[in-house]
Every structure is written in structure tokens, then in C-alpha cells.
Amino acid sequence: NSTSHGLDDARKDKDGTGGFPSTPSKSAGPSDMISMLKEENEKLQKKIHELQSSTQQDTIPDWRSNSLRSHSTLTIDQLEDSFKNDSTFPLSINATNVRSSLNGTWNDPRTRAVRIREHLREHARIARSNAASILDVMAGLDAANDTVRDEVNGVRQTVLNSCAQLHRLVEKKKDMLLDQLDKEEETKLKYIDASRNICSNRLQKVQECLNLVEQVLAQDIVDDFIQHAESLQLQRKLKEVSKLTVPDSALDATGVTLGITFECEEAKSSVSELQLVFQEAPDPPSDLVAKDVTDSSVLLQWSAIKESSHYILQMCTEDRYPNLDLASTRPFPEDSSFTIIYEGPQNEFHVKSLPSNEQHWFRVRACSNNIMSRWCNKTLSVKTKEERGFSWDRAASHKETVISMEGQRVQRSPSSSHWVCAFGNKAFNLKRRYATIKVSGDSPYLYVGVAYKGAPVAEAYNNVSVLWRKGSGDLCFHGVRLNRSKLPSVSSASGELCYGGGDVVGIMVDVKLGKVAFFCNGVLARTASGLRTDVDVLPFVSLGSADVVAEFTTESFIPTTPRDFSSQRRLRS
């Protein structure tokens, strides 16, 4: 309830039994009653004005305006350019070379200078990486600082609105609650500031050491270079700053929240029931691991948290974080690069439809109602495998199919007496849009084509499939069997219109326009439009005889994309 609402109630309550006390005598006239009401209304207005004035926030200096980040980045970039422009510097450095440069001695000054340079460059790389990590965590501290302030502002406003409605005993209770809230805010902000000071000190040490590296590298004479490096004890200093990683306390502080709510529902009859409720944030999940990594999916699991009601899982991909240094020790990409992919009670999630042979980053946090834990300490990096060709999916196919040759070959079981069907293991998409199937056997009881995910696997054809029959060349489009071309959406080429044993059937799917084309040994035979674009479309075969075999193959037929498809490029199977 707002302050204005409280004033309206006060104006309406003219009989003296509502918003403020009134004790008129029996002999009081109308003018006395009006004077008394005006006086009480002025007192209430003054109380509300004092209440609003006391809520103005103190101005706290914003330390985020410092230019340390930009200065640090500029100095590090200049240093790296000096390395890249030095043609005499070796291109490969490893830990063994660095240790050898520490333990060995050389009489040749130039050799010694080269070794010292190797050592300096290695530790400078580590120092740059650690500096970037510290900057990322400092950005997280900024966000935590803003979160705490926003949360305090929200609770403060709730306290004000509730106290204004109750009218009595509010000032004393309000002061107690706000004092308690201010103390909690001060404690949390001190914790964040202390963590940030640690990061700032470490970043300053890295900056000072890198400045010394620049001075030493500016020496052109070998003897001066060695003498200067030794006089500054540069190797020892670089060793020290290379160990300055992100402190654990700073990582913990990046996700800190107050965890405070304000209870006022029970306080409508008694001000004493007003209270702040403190709730501890749940522990962050640990042991985030990846299992069953394929070329398009990964199963993620993490430890369960008893106090949590649900979890939030986020993912970052290469296209959202293109400038990532894979050799960096940075704990995670920027927050803006992540997107939520799962929010629910389970402590595992199967991520699907991922691009093949690409890097992905995942992080998870636990939530207890509206209170969230910090993110897991270690962001998980997973690279999907290189894409494999199509194979037949045992789980999705009919149980009486016989799948062999590592999933490449399928046929009907000799004991079966009805049609059985098999699904390919992956759907067509914008990149993967062409499959080739080699057909064997003399029987004509075979259909090759595509079907939507979940199609029946015990029918020759149905209303959720588009299939091309062996021998006759008939096309069964969404359950309608067409003898050659009978609809404008179905057309045939001037070449081969059917296929037989020993032929290679090519299937091209344009998932964007909802089109499918069939090829025989690389020659376009049939095209059709009208495929659904809102569901997965997978390779599909119907087998009516144990004599026929359908086998995914890598025959090097290079078909030409039909003109009405979305791309004119020539695709290999």
C-alpha cells in the first residue's frame, strides 16, 4: 500500500475510529471537530514526510570508474606485440625449456639472453592470463555489489509501505528493522570490498612486474640486457606474479546475496509481528561432469544439494565467445555470453542438437525458492566429437530389424512376417542435408525416404513419412501413394524414375523450405515439397522382405542441388 492510499483512508475516517485517535467530547460542535481533524491530518502528513526523508540512500563512491583495466590491457598488448615482432625469438616454449634456463649456466652471453627471454615470456603469458582472470572476477564483484544494493532497496521500500499503512508504533519498529538491515548490508559490502581489494593488489603486482619486463626488453645490447634483467631480479619477480591466481574468497564473493525477505502479512493486527527473515543461500553444486559426449549431444551431471528447490544450467558456445584463448586459465567467459538451457529440479540434463567439433562451456547454480547460490567454482568445458555419418538407430527402429556393420546395415529378421521400419540416428539440418543408402536384394518390398520423429515402425508407409518405393518408383507422400507424378508438388526428372538392387539412393532434405529430393546413383529422380519444418526429419526405410538390405554408404556421387531448393551448392554425401 502506498502513502497516498493511507492518506485517503485517513480522510475517509471522519468518525474518529480509524486511522488516527480522536476523543471529541459530547458537547463539541462541528467547528471543533473539523479543527481537530485538520490538526491530526497535519501530524500524519509530517510523520509520513519524515519517513520518506529517512530512506534516502547515502552516496557511496563508485570505484568502477578507475581505468586500471584499460591501462592493464594496453600494457599487456604492447608487450605481446614486442614478442611477436622479434624474429629471433623461438616460437615454441615449454615447461622443460623454462626449467633448464633456471638450472643451467652458459658462457655465451647471447645464448644466456635467449634463455632468459624464454623464461620471461613464459611467465609473462601466465601473468597476463591471471590478470585477465582477476579482471573477470572483479566484473563479477561489480554485479554482486549491484545485486546487494538492489535487494536492499527493494526490502527497504517494502518496509516503508507496510509501516505507513499501520499508522501506530511504526517509527520505533521501523528504526529497528532498518538498522538491522543496514548492519547486514554493511557486513556484506565489506566482504565484497575486501575481496576486490585483494584482486586489485594482485593486479597491481602483475602490472608492476610487466612494466619491468618492458624495460628489460627495450635493451638492445646483450650485456646490458642480461645485467638489467639480473639487477631487477626479474626472474624471481615473474615467478611470484605468475602464481597470483584468482583468490578463492573473491570467487565466493561474486555470487553473494543478502537472502533477506520481509514478512508483513501477519502484522496487520500487530506491529510486533513485523520482522526480517534471513535465509542462507544454498551451497553451490560441485562435481559438474560430462558423460556420453557425442558429435551432437552431451549428458551433464552434478552433485545434488539438499536445500535446493531447483537448478539453473547455462551454456556458452564458440560463436558467443569468439575471442576466447583456449590456453587461458580464466575461470569462465563473461556472464553476458551465457544463456539458460535448463531450469528444473533434476541434477542432470541431456544437452542435444549441439554443433559437432566445437567447444562449449557449462555452469550450474542451486536455488532455494528465490535465493540462489553462487555459480559452481569450475566452469566445465566440453568439445563435441567430429561428426560421423548416418547410422541406423537401434532404439528407435522396430525390434525385428537386424542392424549390423556398426549400425550401417539394416534388414528384416527372417522370422518376421510383416513390415518393419528403421530410423536413422540423426535428423537432417541446414548443414547435414544429404544421405546415401545402397540397396541390395531382388525383392521389390522396400521403401526408402524420410519420416518425422516418432513415426510408426510397423507400417509400410503412413501420414508422417515421405517414401520412394523400389522397382515401381511410386512416391508415398504423407500416406498418399502416387503412381509417378500426380500432384504439382511432386515432380520427376527426365532421368531414372526408379531404383533396384545395387543402386545408391540419395536423399536431400531442405529443412528450411520443407522440400525433399530423391536421387538414383547421383541422378535427380523425384522432388516433393510440403514437409513439416517444425519437427525433426530423419532417414527412414520400410522393409517387407528379409531379402532386401539398406546400407548407409559413402559412395562419392555428387548430386546437383535442385533449382527450387535454398542452396545451389553441390554437396557430398
Coordinates of C-alpha atoms in Angstrom, one line a residue, residues 91-491:
L91 CA 58.2 -19.9 -31.5
S92 CA 57.9 -22.9 -29.1
I93 CA 58.3 -22.7 -25.4
N94 CA 57.5 -25.4 -22.9
A95 CA 58.0 -26.1 -19.2
T96 CA 61.2 -28.1 -19.7
N97 CA 62.9 -25.3 -21.5
V98 CA 62.0 -22.9 -18.7
R99 CA 63.3 -25.2 -16.0
S100 CA 66.5 -25.7 -18.0
S101 CA 67.0 -21.9 -18.2
L102 CA 66.8 -21.7 -14.4
N103 CA 69.2 -24.6 -13.6
G104 CA 71.8 -24.3 -16.3
T105 CA 74.6 -21.8 -16.9
W106 CA 76.1 -20.7 -20.2
N107 CA 79.2 -18.8 -21.1
D108 CA 77.9 -17.4 -24.3
P109 CA 76.0 -14.2 -23.4
R110 CA 73.7 -14.4 -26.4
T111 CA 72.6 -17.9 -25.5
R112 CA 72.1 -16.9 -22.0
A113 CA 70.0 -13.9 -23.1
V114 CA 67.8 -16.1 -25.3
R115 CA 67.2 -18.5 -22.3
I116 CA 66.3 -15.6 -20.1
R117 CA 63.9 -14.3 -22.7
E118 CA 62.2 -17.7 -23.0
H119 CA 61.7 -17.7 -19.3
L120 CA 60.4 -14.1 -19.2
R121 CA 57.9 -14.7 -22.0
E122 CA 56.5 -17.9 -20.4
H123 CA 55.9 -16.2 -17.1
A124 CA 54.6 -13.1 -18.8
R125 CA 52.0 -15.2 -20.6
I126 CA 50.9 -16.7 -17.3
A127 CA 50.8 -13.3 -15.7
R128 CA 48.6 -11.9 -18.5
S129 CA 46.2 -14.8 -18.2
N130 CA 46.0 -14.4 -14.4
A131 CA 45.4 -10.7 -14.8
A132 CA 42.5 -11.4 -17.2
S133 CA 41.1 -13.8 -14.6
I134 CA 41.3 -11.2 -11.9
L135 CA 39.5 -8.6 -14.2
D136 CA 36.7 -11.1 -14.9
V137 CA 36.2 -11.8 -11.2
M138 CA 36.2 -8.0 -10.5
A139 CA 33.4 -7.7 -13.0
G140 CA 31.6 -10.3 -11.1
L141 CA 32.2 -8.4 -7.9
D142 CA 30.6 -5.3 -9.6
A143 CA 27.5 -7.4 -10.4
A144 CA 27.3 -8.8 -6.8
N145 CA 27.6 -5.2 -5.4
D146 CA 24.7 -4.1 -7.6
T147 CA 22.6 -7.1 -6.6
V148 CA 23.1 -6.4 -2.9
R149 CA 22.2 -2.8 -3.4
D150 CA 19.1 -3.6 -5.5
E151 CA 17.9 -6.2 -3.0
V152 CA 18.3 -3.7 -0.1
N153 CA 16.4 -1.1 -2.0
G154 CA 13.5 -3.5 -2.6
V155 CA 13.3 -4.6 1.0
R156 CA 13.6 -1.0 2.2
Q157 CA 10.7 0.1 0.1
T158 CA 8.5 -2.8 1.3
V159 CA 9.3 -1.8 4.9
L160 CA 8.3 1.8 4.2
N161 CA 5.0 0.9 2.6
S162 CA 3.9 -1.6 5.3
C163 CA 4.8 0.8 8.1
A164 CA 2.9 3.7 6.5
Q165 CA -0.3 1.6 6.4
L166 CA -0.2 0.5 10.1
H167 CA -0.2 4.1 11.5
R168 CA 0.9 3.3 15.1
L169 CA 4.1 2.1 16.7
V170 CA 5.7 2.3 13.3
E171 CA 8.6 4.6 13.9
K172 CA 10.2 2.6 16.7
K173 CA 9.8 -0.7 14.8
K174 CA 10.9 0.8 11.5
D175 CA 14.1 2.2 13.0
M176 CA 14.9 -1.2 14.5
L177 CA 14.3 -3.1 11.2
L178 CA 16.2 -0.6 9.0
D179 CA 19.1 -0.6 11.5
Q180 CA 19.2 -4.4 11.3
L181 CA 19.1 -4.2 7.5
D182 CA 21.8 -1.6 7.3
K183 CA 24.1 -3.7 9.5
E184 CA 23.6 -6.7 7.3
E185 CA 24.2 -4.6 4.2
E186 CA 27.4 -3.1 5.7
T187 CA 28.7 -6.6 6.5
K188 CA 28.1 -8.0 3.0
L189 CA 29.6 -4.9 1.3
K190 CA 32.7 -5.0 3.4
Y191 CA 33.1 -8.7 2.4
I192 CA 32.8 -7.7 -1.3
D193 CA 35.2 -4.7 -0.9
A194 CA 37.8 -6.8 0.9
S195 CA 37.7 -9.4 -1.9
R196 CA 38.0 -6.7 -4.5
N197 CA 41.0 -5.1 -2.7
I198 CA 42.8 -8.5 -2.8
C199 CA 42.2 -8.7 -6.5
S200 CA 43.3 -5.1 -7.0
N201 CA 46.6 -5.7 -5.1
R202 CA 47.3 -8.8 -7.2
L203 CA 46.6 -7.0 -10.4
Q204 CA 48.9 -4.1 -9.4
K205 CA 51.8 -6.5 -8.7
V206 CA 51.3 -8.1 -12.1
Q207 CA 51.2 -4.6 -13.7
E208 CA 54.4 -3.5 -12.0
C209 CA 56.3 -6.7 -13.0
L210 CA 55.1 -6.4 -16.6
N211 CA 56.4 -2.8 -16.7
L212 CA 59.8 -4.1 -15.6
V213 CA 59.7 -6.7 -18.4
E214 CA 59.1 -3.9 -20.9
Q215 CA 62.1 -2.0 -19.6
V216 CA 64.4 -5.0 -19.9
L217 CA 63.2 -6.0 -23.4
A218 CA 64.0 -2.5 -24.5
Q219 CA 67.7 -3.1 -24.1
D220 CA 69.3 -3.8 -27.5
I221 CA 72.8 -4.7 -26.2
V222 CA 73.1 -8.3 -24.9
D223 CA 75.3 -7.5 -21.9
D224 CA 73.1 -4.6 -20.9
F225 CA 70.0 -6.8 -21.3
I226 CA 71.5 -9.5 -19.0
Q227 CA 72.8 -7.1 -16.5
H228 CA 69.5 -5.2 -16.3
A229 CA 67.4 -8.4 -16.0
E230 CA 69.6 -9.7 -13.2
S231 CA 69.8 -6.4 -11.3
L232 CA 66.0 -6.2 -11.3
Q233 CA 65.7 -9.8 -10.2
L234 CA 63.2 -10.2 -12.9
Q235 CA 63.1 -13.9 -13.0
R236 CA 62.2 -14.2 -9.3
K237 CA 59.5 -11.5 -9.6
L238 CA 57.9 -13.1 -12.6
K239 CA 57.9 -16.4 -10.7
E240 CA 56.0 -14.7 -7.9
V241 CA 53.4 -12.9 -10.0
S242 CA 52.8 -16.0 -12.2
K243 CA 51.4 -17.6 -9.0
L244 CA 48.9 -14.8 -8.4
T245 CA 45.7 -16.6 -9.5
V246 CA 42.2 -15.6 -8.6
P247 CA 41.7 -15.9 -4.8
D248 CA 39.0 -18.3 -3.6
S249 CA 37.4 -15.6 -1.4
A250 CA 36.9 -13.4 -4.5
L251 CA 35.2 -16.3 -6.3
D252 CA 32.9 -16.8 -3.4
A253 CA 32.0 -13.1 -3.2
T254 CA 31.0 -12.9 -6.9
G255 CA 27.8 -14.7 -6.1
V256 CA 26.9 -13.3 -2.7
T257 CA 23.4 -12.1 -1.9
L258 CA 21.6 -10.9 1.2
G259 CA 19.0 -13.7 1.3
I260 CA 16.5 -11.4 3.2
T261 CA 12.7 -11.2 2.9
F262 CA 10.2 -9.0 4.7
E263 CA 7.2 -10.6 6.5
C264 CA 4.3 -8.3 6.9
E265 CA 1.1 -10.4 6.3
E266 CA 0.8 -11.3 10.0
A267 CA 1.5 -7.8 11.1
K268 CA -1.8 -6.3 10.0
S269 CA -3.2 -6.6 13.6
S270 CA 0.1 -6.2 15.5
V271 CA 3.2 -4.2 14.6
S272 CA 5.3 -6.5 16.7
E273 CA 4.9 -9.2 14.1
L274 CA 6.9 -7.2 11.6
Q275 CA 10.2 -8.9 11.0
L276 CA 13.1 -9.6 8.6
V277 CA 13.5 -13.2 7.6
F278 CA 17.1 -14.2 6.9
Q279 CA 17.7 -17.3 4.7
E280 CA 21.1 -18.7 3.9
A281 CA 21.9 -19.3 0.2
P282 CA 22.3 -23.0 -0.6
D283 CA 25.7 -24.4 -1.3
P284 CA 26.8 -24.3 -5.0
P285 CA 26.7 -27.6 -6.9
S286 CA 30.0 -29.4 -7.3
D287 CA 31.4 -32.2 -9.5
L288 CA 29.9 -30.9 -12.7
V289 CA 30.9 -33.6 -15.2
A290 CA 30.2 -34.5 -18.8
K291 CA 29.3 -38.1 -19.9
D292 CA 28.4 -39.7 -23.2
V293 CA 29.9 -37.0 -25.3
T294 CA 28.9 -37.4 -29.0
D295 CA 29.1 -35.3 -32.1
S296 CA 25.8 -33.5 -31.2
S297 CA 25.0 -34.1 -27.5
V298 CA 26.4 -34.4 -24.0
L299 CA 25.0 -35.7 -20.7
L300 CA 25.7 -33.3 -17.8
Q301 CA 25.5 -34.3 -14.1
W302 CA 26.3 -32.5 -10.9
S303 CA 26.0 -33.1 -7.1
A304 CA 22.6 -32.8 -5.6
I305 CA 22.0 -30.0 -3.0
K306 CA 19.5 -30.9 -0.2
E307 CA 18.4 -27.3 0.4
S308 CA 17.7 -26.5 -3.3
S309 CA 14.3 -26.4 -4.9
H310 CA 15.7 -26.3 -8.5
Y311 CA 18.8 -25.7 -10.5
I312 CA 19.8 -23.3 -13.3
L313 CA 22.2 -24.6 -16.0
Q314 CA 23.8 -22.2 -18.5
M315 CA 25.8 -22.7 -21.7
C316 CA 28.2 -20.6 -23.7
T317 CA 29.3 -21.5 -27.3
E318 CA 32.2 -20.5 -29.5
D319 CA 30.0 -18.2 -31.6
R320 CA 29.0 -16.3 -28.5
Y321 CA 32.6 -16.1 -27.1
P322 CA 34.8 -15.9 -30.3
N323 CA 37.8 -14.3 -28.7
L324 CA 38.4 -17.0 -26.0
D325 CA 42.0 -18.1 -25.5
L326 CA 41.7 -21.8 -25.1
A327 CA 45.1 -21.9 -23.3
S328 CA 43.9 -19.3 -20.7
T329 CA 43.3 -20.1 -17.1
R330 CA 40.3 -17.8 -16.9
P331 CA 37.6 -19.4 -14.8
F332 CA 34.7 -18.6 -17.1
P333 CA 33.6 -16.4 -20.0
E334 CA 31.7 -13.2 -19.4
D335 CA 28.2 -13.5 -17.9
S336 CA 26.6 -12.0 -21.0
S337 CA 27.9 -14.9 -23.1
F338 CA 25.9 -17.5 -21.2
T339 CA 22.3 -18.5 -21.9
I340 CA 20.0 -20.6 -19.8
I341 CA 19.4 -24.1 -21.2
Y342 CA 17.8 -25.8 -18.3
E343 CA 15.9 -24.8 -15.1
G344 CA 14.4 -27.6 -13.1
P345 CA 14.7 -30.0 -10.1
Q346 CA 16.9 -32.7 -11.6
N347 CA 20.6 -32.7 -11.1
E348 CA 21.3 -33.8 -14.6
F349 CA 20.5 -32.7 -18.1
H350 CA 21.0 -34.2 -21.6
V351 CA 22.0 -31.3 -23.9
K352 CA 21.2 -32.1 -27.6
S353 CA 21.4 -30.6 -31.0
L354 CA 24.9 -29.3 -30.4
P355 CA 27.2 -28.5 -33.4
S356 CA 29.9 -31.0 -33.9
N357 CA 33.6 -30.5 -33.2
E358 CA 33.1 -27.2 -31.3
Q359 CA 33.9 -26.1 -27.7
H360 CA 31.1 -25.5 -25.2
W361 CA 31.1 -24.1 -21.7
F362 CA 28.6 -25.0 -18.9
R363 CA 28.0 -23.8 -15.4
V364 CA 25.3 -24.5 -12.8
R365 CA 23.9 -23.0 -9.6
A366 CA 21.4 -24.1 -7.0
C367 CA 18.2 -22.2 -6.0
S368 CA 16.1 -22.3 -2.8
N369 CA 12.9 -20.6 -3.8
N370 CA 14.2 -17.0 -4.7
I371 CA 17.6 -17.4 -3.1
M372 CA 20.4 -18.5 -5.5
S373 CA 23.8 -19.9 -4.7
R374 CA 26.9 -18.7 -6.5
W375 CA 27.9 -20.5 -9.7
C376 CA 30.0 -23.7 -9.4
N377 CA 33.6 -22.9 -8.9
K378 CA 34.8 -24.6 -12.1
T379 CA 33.1 -23.9 -15.4
L380 CA 33.0 -27.2 -17.4
S381 CA 34.5 -27.1 -20.9
V382 CA 33.3 -29.8 -23.4
K383 CA 34.2 -30.2 -27.0
T384 CA 31.8 -32.3 -29.1
K385 CA 33.3 -35.0 -31.3
E386 CA 33.8 -34.8 -35.0
E387 CA 30.6 -35.5 -36.9
R388 CA 30.1 -39.1 -38.1
G389 CA 27.9 -40.2 -41.0
F390 CA 24.4 -41.6 -40.6
S391 CA 23.8 -45.0 -39.0
W392 CA 20.6 -46.9 -38.1
D393 CA 19.2 -46.2 -34.6
R394 CA 18.5 -49.5 -32.8
A395 CA 16.4 -47.9 -30.0
A396 CA 14.1 -46.1 -32.4
S397 CA 13.8 -48.9 -35.0
H398 CA 11.5 -51.9 -35.0
K399 CA 12.6 -54.7 -32.7
E400 CA 12.6 -57.3 -35.6
T401 CA 15.1 -55.4 -37.6
V402 CA 18.6 -56.7 -37.8
I403 CA 21.2 -53.9 -37.7
S404 CA 24.9 -54.8 -38.3
M405 CA 28.2 -53.4 -39.6
E406 CA 28.4 -50.9 -36.7
G407 CA 24.9 -49.6 -37.4
Q408 CA 25.4 -49.0 -41.2
R409 CA 23.4 -52.0 -42.5
V410 CA 19.7 -53.0 -41.8
Q411 CA 17.4 -55.7 -42.9
R412 CA 14.3 -57.5 -41.7
S413 CA 14.6 -60.6 -39.5
P414 CA 13.9 -63.9 -41.3
S415 CA 11.4 -64.8 -38.6
S416 CA 9.3 -61.7 -39.2
S417 CA 6.2 -61.8 -41.4
H418 CA 5.2 -58.2 -41.6
W419 CA 6.6 -54.7 -42.5
V420 CA 9.4 -53.4 -40.2
C421 CA 10.9 -50.0 -40.3
A422 CA 14.2 -48.4 -39.2
F423 CA 15.2 -44.8 -38.3
G424 CA 18.4 -43.0 -39.0
N425 CA 20.3 -41.9 -35.9
K426 CA 20.2 -38.1 -36.6
A427 CA 18.0 -35.6 -38.2
F428 CA 18.6 -33.5 -41.3
N429 CA 19.5 -29.9 -40.7
L430 CA 21.0 -26.9 -42.6
K431 CA 24.5 -28.4 -42.7
R432 CA 23.6 -32.1 -42.7
R433 CA 21.1 -32.4 -45.6
Y434 CA 22.2 -35.3 -47.8
A435 CA 22.3 -39.1 -47.1
T436 CA 23.1 -42.0 -49.4
I437 CA 21.7 -45.6 -49.0
K438 CA 22.9 -48.5 -51.0
V439 CA 20.1 -51.0 -51.8
S440 CA 20.7 -54.8 -52.2
G441 CA 18.3 -57.7 -52.9
D442 CA 15.8 -58.7 -55.6
S443 CA 12.6 -58.2 -53.7
P444 CA 10.6 -55.0 -54.5
Y445 CA 9.3 -54.7 -50.9
L446 CA 11.4 -51.8 -49.9
Y447 CA 10.7 -48.1 -49.3
V448 CA 13.4 -45.5 -48.8
G449 CA 12.9 -41.9 -47.7
V450 CA 12.3 -39.8 -44.6
A451 CA 9.9 -39.7 -41.7
Y452 CA 9.1 -37.5 -38.8
K453 CA 10.4 -38.4 -35.4
G454 CA 8.1 -40.8 -33.6
A455 CA 6.6 -42.3 -36.8
P456 CA 5.1 -45.9 -36.5
V457 CA 7.7 -48.6 -37.3
A458 CA 5.3 -51.4 -38.3
E459 CA 3.7 -49.9 -41.4
A460 CA 5.0 -49.8 -45.0
Y461 CA 4.1 -46.0 -45.2
N462 CA 1.9 -43.6 -43.3
N463 CA 0.9 -39.9 -43.0
V464 CA 4.1 -38.9 -41.3
S465 CA 6.6 -40.2 -43.9
V466 CA 7.7 -39.5 -47.5
L467 CA 9.0 -42.7 -49.1
W468 CA 10.1 -43.8 -52.5
R469 CA 9.4 -47.4 -53.5
K470 CA 11.9 -49.8 -55.0
G471 CA 11.1 -51.0 -58.5
S472 CA 7.9 -49.1 -59.3
G473 CA 9.2 -45.7 -58.4
D474 CA 5.9 -44.7 -56.7
L475 CA 6.1 -42.0 -54.1
C476 CA 4.1 -42.3 -50.9
F477 CA 3.7 -38.7 -49.7
H478 CA 2.1 -38.4 -46.2
G479 CA 0.2 -41.7 -46.6
V480 CA -0.9 -41.0 -50.2
R481 CA 0.5 -43.4 -52.7
L482 CA 1.3 -41.6 -56.0
N483 CA 1.9 -43.5 -59.3
R484 CA 4.7 -41.4 -60.6
S485 CA 3.9 -37.7 -60.6
K486 CA 0.2 -36.7 -60.0
L487 CA 0.5 -33.5 -57.9
P488 CA 2.1 -30.2 -58.7
S489 CA 4.2 -30.5 -55.5
V490 CA 5.7 -33.8 -56.8
S491 CA 7.8 -33.8 -60.0

